[in-house]
Every structure is written in C-alpha cells, then in structure tokens.
Short mmCIF file of C-alpha atoms in Angstrom, two decimals:
data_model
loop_
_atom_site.label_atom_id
_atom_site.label_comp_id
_atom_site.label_asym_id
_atom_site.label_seq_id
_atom_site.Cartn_x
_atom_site.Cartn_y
_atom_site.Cartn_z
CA UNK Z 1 -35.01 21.91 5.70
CA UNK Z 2 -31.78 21.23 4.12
CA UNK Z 3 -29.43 18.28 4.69
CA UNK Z 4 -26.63 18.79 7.09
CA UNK Z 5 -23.54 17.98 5.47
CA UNK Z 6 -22.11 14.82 6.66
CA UNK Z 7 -18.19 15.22 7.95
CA UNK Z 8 -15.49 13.40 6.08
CA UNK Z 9 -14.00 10.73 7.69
CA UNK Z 10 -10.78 12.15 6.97
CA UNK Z 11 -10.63 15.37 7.52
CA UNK Z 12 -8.32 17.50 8.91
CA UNK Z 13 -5.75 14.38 8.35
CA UNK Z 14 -2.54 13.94 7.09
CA UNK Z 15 -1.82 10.89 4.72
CA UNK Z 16 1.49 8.98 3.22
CA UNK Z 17 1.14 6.52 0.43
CA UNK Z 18 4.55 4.68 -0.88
CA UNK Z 19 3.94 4.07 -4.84
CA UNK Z 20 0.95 5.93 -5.28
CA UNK Z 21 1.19 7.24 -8.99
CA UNK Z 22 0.14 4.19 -10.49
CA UNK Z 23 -2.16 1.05 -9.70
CA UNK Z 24 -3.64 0.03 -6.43
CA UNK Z 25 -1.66 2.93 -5.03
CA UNK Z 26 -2.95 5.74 -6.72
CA UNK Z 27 -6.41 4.44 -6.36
CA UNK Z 28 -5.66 4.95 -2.52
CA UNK Z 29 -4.36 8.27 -2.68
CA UNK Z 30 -7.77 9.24 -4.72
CA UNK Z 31 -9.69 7.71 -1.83
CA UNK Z 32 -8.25 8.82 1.00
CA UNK Z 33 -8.30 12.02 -0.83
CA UNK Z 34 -12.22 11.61 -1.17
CA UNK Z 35 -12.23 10.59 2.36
CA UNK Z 36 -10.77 14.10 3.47
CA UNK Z 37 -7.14 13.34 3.94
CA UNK Z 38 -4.07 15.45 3.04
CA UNK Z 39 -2.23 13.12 1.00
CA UNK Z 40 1.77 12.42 0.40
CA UNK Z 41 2.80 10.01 -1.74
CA UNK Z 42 5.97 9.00 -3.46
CA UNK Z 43 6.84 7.51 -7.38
CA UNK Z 44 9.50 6.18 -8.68
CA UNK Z 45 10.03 6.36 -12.29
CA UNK Z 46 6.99 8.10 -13.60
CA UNK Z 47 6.78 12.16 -12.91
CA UNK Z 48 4.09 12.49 -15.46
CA UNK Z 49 1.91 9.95 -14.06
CA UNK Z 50 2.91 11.33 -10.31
CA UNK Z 51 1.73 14.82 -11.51
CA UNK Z 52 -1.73 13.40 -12.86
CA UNK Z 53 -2.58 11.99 -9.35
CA UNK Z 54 -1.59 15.08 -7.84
CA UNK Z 55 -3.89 17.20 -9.85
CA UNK Z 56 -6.67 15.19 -8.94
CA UNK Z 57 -6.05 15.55 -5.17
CA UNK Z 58 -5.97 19.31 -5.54
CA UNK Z 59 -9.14 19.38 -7.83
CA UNK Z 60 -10.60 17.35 -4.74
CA UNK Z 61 -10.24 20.54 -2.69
CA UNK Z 62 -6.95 18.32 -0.97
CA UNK Z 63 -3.12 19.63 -0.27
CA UNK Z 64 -1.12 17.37 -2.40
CA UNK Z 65 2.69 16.37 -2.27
CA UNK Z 66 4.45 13.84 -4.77
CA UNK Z 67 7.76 12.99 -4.10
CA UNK Z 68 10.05 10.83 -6.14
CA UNK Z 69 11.85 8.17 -3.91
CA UNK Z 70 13.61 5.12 -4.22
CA UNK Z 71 11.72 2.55 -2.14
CA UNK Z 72 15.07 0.25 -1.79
CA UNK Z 73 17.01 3.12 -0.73
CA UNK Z 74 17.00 3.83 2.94
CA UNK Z 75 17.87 7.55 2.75
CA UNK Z 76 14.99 7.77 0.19
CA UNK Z 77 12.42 6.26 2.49
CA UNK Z 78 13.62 7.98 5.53
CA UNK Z 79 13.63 11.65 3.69
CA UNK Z 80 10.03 10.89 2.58
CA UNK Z 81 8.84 10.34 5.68
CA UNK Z 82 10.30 13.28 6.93
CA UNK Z 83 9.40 15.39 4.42
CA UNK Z 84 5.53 14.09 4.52
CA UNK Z 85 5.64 15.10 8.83
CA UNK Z 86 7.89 18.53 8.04
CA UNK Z 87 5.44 19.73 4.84
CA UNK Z 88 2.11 19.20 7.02
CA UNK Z 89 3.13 19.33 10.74
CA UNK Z 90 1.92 15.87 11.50
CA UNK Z 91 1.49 12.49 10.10
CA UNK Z 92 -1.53 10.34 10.68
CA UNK Z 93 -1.96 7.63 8.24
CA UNK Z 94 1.23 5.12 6.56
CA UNK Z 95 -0.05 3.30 3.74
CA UNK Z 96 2.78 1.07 1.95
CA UNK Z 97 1.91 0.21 -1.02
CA UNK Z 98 4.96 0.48 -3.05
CA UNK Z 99 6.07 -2.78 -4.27
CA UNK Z 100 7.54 -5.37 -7.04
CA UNK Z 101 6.67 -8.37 -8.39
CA UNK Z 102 9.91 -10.65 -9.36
CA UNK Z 103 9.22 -14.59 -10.26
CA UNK Z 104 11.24 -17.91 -10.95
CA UNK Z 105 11.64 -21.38 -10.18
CA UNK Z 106 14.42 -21.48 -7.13
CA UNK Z 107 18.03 -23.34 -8.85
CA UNK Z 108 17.08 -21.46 -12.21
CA UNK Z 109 20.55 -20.68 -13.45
CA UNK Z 110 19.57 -17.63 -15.40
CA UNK Z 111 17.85 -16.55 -12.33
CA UNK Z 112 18.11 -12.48 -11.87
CA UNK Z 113 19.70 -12.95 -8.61
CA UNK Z 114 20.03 -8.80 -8.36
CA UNK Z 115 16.46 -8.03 -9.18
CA UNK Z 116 15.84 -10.91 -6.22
CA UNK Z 117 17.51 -8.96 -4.41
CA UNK Z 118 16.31 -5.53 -4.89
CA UNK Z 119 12.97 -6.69 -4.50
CA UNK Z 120 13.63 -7.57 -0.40
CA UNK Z 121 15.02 -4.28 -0.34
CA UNK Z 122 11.55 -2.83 -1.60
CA UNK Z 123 9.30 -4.98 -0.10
CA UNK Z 124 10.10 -5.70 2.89
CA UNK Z 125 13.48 -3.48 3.93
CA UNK Z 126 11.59 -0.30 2.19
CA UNK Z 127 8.40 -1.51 4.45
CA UNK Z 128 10.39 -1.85 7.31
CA UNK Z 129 12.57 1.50 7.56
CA UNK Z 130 9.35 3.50 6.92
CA UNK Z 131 7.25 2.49 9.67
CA UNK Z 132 10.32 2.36 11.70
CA UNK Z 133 10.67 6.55 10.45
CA UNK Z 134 6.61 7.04 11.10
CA UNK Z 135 6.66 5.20 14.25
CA UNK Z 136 7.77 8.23 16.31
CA UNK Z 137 6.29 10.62 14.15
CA UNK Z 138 2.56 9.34 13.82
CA UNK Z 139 -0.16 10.70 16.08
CA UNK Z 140 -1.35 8.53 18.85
CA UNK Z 141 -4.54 7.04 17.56
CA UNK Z 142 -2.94 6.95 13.75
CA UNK Z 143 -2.69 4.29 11.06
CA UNK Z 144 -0.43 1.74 9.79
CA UNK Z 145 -1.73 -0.36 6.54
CA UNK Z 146 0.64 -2.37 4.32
CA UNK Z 147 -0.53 -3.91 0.80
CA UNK Z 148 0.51 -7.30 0.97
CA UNK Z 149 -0.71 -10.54 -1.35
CA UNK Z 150 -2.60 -13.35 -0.95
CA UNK Z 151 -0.05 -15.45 -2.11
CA UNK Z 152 1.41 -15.04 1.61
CA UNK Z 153 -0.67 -17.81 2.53
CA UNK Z 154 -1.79 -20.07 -0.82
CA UNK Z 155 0.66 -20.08 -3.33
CA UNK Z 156 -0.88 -20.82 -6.17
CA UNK Z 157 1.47 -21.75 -8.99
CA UNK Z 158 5.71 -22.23 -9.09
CA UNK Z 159 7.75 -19.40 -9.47
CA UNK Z 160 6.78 -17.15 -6.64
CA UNK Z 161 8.42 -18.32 -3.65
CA UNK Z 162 10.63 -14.82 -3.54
CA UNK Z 163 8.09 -12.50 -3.70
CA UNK Z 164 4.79 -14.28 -1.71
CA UNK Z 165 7.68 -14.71 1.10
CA UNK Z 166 8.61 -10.86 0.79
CA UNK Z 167 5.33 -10.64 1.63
CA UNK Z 168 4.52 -13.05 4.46
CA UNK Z 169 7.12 -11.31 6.09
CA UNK Z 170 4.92 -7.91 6.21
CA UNK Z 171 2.14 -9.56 7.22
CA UNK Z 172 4.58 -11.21 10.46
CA UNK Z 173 5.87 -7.29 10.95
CA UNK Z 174 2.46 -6.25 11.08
CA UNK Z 175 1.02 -8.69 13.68
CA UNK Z 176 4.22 -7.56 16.04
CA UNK Z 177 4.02 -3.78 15.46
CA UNK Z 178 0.64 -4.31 16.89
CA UNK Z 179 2.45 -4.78 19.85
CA UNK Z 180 4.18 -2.36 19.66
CA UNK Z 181 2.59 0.54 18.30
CA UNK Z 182 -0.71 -0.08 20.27
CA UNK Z 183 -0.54 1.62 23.49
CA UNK Z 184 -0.41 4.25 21.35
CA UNK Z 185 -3.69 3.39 19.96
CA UNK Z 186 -1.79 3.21 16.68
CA UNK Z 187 -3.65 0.63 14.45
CA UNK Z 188 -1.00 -1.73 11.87
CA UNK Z 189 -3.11 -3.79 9.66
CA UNK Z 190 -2.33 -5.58 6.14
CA UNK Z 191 -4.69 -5.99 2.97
CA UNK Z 192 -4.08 -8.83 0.90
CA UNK Z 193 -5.35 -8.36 -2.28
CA UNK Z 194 -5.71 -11.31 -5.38
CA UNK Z 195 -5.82 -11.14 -8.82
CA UNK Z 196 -6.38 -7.09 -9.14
CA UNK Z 197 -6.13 -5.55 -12.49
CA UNK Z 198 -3.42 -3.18 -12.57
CA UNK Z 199 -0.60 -3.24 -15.61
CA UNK Z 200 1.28 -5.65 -13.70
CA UNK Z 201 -1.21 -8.29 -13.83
CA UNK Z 202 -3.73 -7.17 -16.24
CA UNK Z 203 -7.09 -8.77 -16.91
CA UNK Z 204 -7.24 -9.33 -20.01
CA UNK Z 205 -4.54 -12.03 -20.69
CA UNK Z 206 -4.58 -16.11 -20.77
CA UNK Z 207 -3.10 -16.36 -17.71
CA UNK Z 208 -5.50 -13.99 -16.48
CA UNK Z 209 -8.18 -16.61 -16.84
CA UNK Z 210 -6.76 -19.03 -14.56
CA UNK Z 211 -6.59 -16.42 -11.64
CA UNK Z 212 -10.06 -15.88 -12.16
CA UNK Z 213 -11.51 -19.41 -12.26
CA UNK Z 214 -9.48 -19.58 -8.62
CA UNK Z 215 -11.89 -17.04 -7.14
CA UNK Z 216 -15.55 -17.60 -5.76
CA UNK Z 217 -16.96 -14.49 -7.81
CA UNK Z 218 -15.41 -15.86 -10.92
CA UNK Z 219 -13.78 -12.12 -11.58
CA UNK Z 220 -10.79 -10.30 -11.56
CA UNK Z 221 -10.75 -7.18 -8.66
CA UNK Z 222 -10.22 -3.65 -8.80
CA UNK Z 223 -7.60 -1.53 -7.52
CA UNK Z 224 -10.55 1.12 -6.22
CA UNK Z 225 -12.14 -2.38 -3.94
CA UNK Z 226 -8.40 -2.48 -2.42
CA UNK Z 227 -8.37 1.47 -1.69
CA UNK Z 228 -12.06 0.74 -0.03
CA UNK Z 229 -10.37 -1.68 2.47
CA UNK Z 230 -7.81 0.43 3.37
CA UNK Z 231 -10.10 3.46 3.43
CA UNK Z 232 -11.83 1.27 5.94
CA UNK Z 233 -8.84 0.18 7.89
CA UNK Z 234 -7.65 3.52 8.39
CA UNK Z 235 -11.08 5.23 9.47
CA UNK Z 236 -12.44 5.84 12.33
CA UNK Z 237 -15.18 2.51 12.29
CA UNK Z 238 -11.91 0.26 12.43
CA UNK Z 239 -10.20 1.65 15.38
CA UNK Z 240 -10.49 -1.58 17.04
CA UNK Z 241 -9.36 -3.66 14.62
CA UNK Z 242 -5.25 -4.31 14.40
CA UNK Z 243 -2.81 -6.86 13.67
CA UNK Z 244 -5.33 -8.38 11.14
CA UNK Z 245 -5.16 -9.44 7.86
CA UNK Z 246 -8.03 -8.64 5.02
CA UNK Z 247 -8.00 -10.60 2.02
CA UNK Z 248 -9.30 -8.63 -0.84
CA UNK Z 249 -9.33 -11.62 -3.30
CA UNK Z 250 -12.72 -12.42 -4.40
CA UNK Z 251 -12.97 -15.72 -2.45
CA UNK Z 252 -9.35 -16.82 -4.10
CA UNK Z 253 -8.71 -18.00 -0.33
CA UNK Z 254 -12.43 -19.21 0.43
#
C-alpha cells in the first residue's frame, strides 16, 4: 500500500510577510510557502531580489505577490495590507518582519537623529498601523507574529538603546493585542531572534565572535531556525499559545 499524503499545515491559507526579499524574511516566505501558504510579501529597495523569492514560491506550486512598500510610510503599509486581503479574498497569517537596525551612544553629537527617527517609524509605527489594517481583515482563528530581538530584554553592548527599545515596544504591543485580538481566537506572538546571520550582521566578522561566545551553543543562528519558529507559531500545534515571547538565540539569554 502506498503512503497517504500527509496535508500541509498551510494549506488553503493566505500569508503576509513585511520585508520578505531578503534575510530572515525571505526565509519565512520560503517556509510558509513549504508549509502550504499563499504568500504576500513586500520589499523595499530591491525588485531583483523581490522577484527571486517570488519565483521560488511559484516553483513551490504557491500564488505569489511582491509588493514594494515603504514600511515608514503609513499609506504604504495600509495599501499592502489591502492589497494582500483584495488579491486573495482573505488574510490569515501577519508576519512583520520588516525592520532596521540604527546604533549610537545617546548625547553623540554626530548622532543621525533622522535615521533615529525613521527607524520608530519602521519598527514600531510600520508594526503598529499593519496589525491595526489586518486586525479587521484577518480570519477568526488567524495569526499575528512580529520579529523582534533579544536585545529587548539583555542589552548586550552600548550603542543600542534606540533600536532594542523599538523593539521592546513590539513585544509590549504584542502581549496587549492578545487581549484584544483573542476572542477572536486570533493568536499575536513575537520571536526574538540573536545573533542570526543575515548581511546585516554577518558571521563571519570580529565582532561576530563576541556574539557567539555570548550563546550556550557557541554558534551563530540561521535565518531558516527563525522561519521554523514562526512556521510553528503560526500553525495549527500553537493555537494555544499567544502573547508569548520565543527567543531564538542559541542560549544568548540562558
């Protein structure tokens, strides 16, 4: 007798990833795409890349959409999520993942007080207005997963007090949109991951050693063991799990 097939997790589902042509968030898209899901995402600067990821969602047997969207722009958010719900008919799973990383000491005068700036637009305002624009729009019983850092809790060197508290403030959205969100059944979870090798904090550098001799596992992550725990979070074995944080560090935290 032949094996029955065993269902995707995923299927039949309906996926948006923010900043998912590159790094941890095009590993997602791939795996949710694996996982069966229809998958949106949006890019910023980089159509080429954005195309790439696209073509692998399609070769997965998946409907693919790219769009390119400002993540500090509120129009650009809110048209993405739109157009994600209007494309497919519904929307089941919100994965932000878009995100920058902008360090230095607080006082520095040569501080770049606009990139400061734009970064709590992207982080947390871009966060913000599109759950606020899935909220209504996800199905009851749908997902909510932001990427956040590990730095939100253990800061582990000067510089970072901007960006780690761009991110503690996701992680406080997420425990109240819980609330919120969960007589719906609606799930709102955040992954922290540590030192993960993408191009903004590659592996291979000096500095790169010190991150890893703060972890148990004495290694560096990668972005496809961040798009497991949010393949995790936002499948059907972790529909009683919301409001919680998973560190994806490597025992940085332990």
């Amino acid at each position: 007798m032949g094996t029955i097939p065993t269902p995707l997790p995923l299927a039949g589902q309906v996926a948006l990833v923010t900043g998912g042509s590159r790094g941890i968030g095009a590993a997602i898209v791939r795996r949710l795409a694996r996982d069966g899901a229809d998958v949106v995402f949006s890019y910023s600067n980089s159509p080429g890349r954005a195309e790439q990821v696209r073509d692998e969602v399609k070769a997965l047997g998946r409907q693919a959409l790219a769009v390119q969207a400002d993540q500090a722009r509120t129009q650009d958010v809110e048209r993405l999520v739109r157009t994600a719900h209007e494309t497919f008919g519904r929307l089941d799973i919100l994965v932000n993942s878009a995100g920058v990383f902008v360090t230095g000491v607080v006082g520095d005068p040569g501080a770049d007080l606009p990139s400061f700036d734009r970064q709590i637009d992207i982080n947390i305002k871009g966060v913000v207005t599109a759950v606020r624009t899935a909220a209504p729009l996800l199905s009851d019983g749908g997902r909510v997963v932001s990427i956040g850092t590990t730095g939100a809790t253990r800061i582990p060197f000067p510089g970072a007090a901007d960006y780690v508290a761009s991110k503690a403030a996701v992680a406080a959205y997420t425990r109240g949109w819980s609330r919120d969100l969960g007589p719906r059944g609606i799930t709102v979870n955040v992954v922290q991951p540590g030192a993960i090798h993408t191009e903004m904090n590659p592996e291979n550098t000096a500095f790169a050693d010190t991150l890893r001799a703060m972890t148990s596992l004495g290694r560096y992550g990668q972005p496809d063991e961040v798009a497991a725990a949010v393949a995790f979070l936002v499948g059907p074995d972790a529909a009683y799990i919301t409001g919680a944080t998973l560190n994806v560090d490597g025992g940085q935290t332990a």
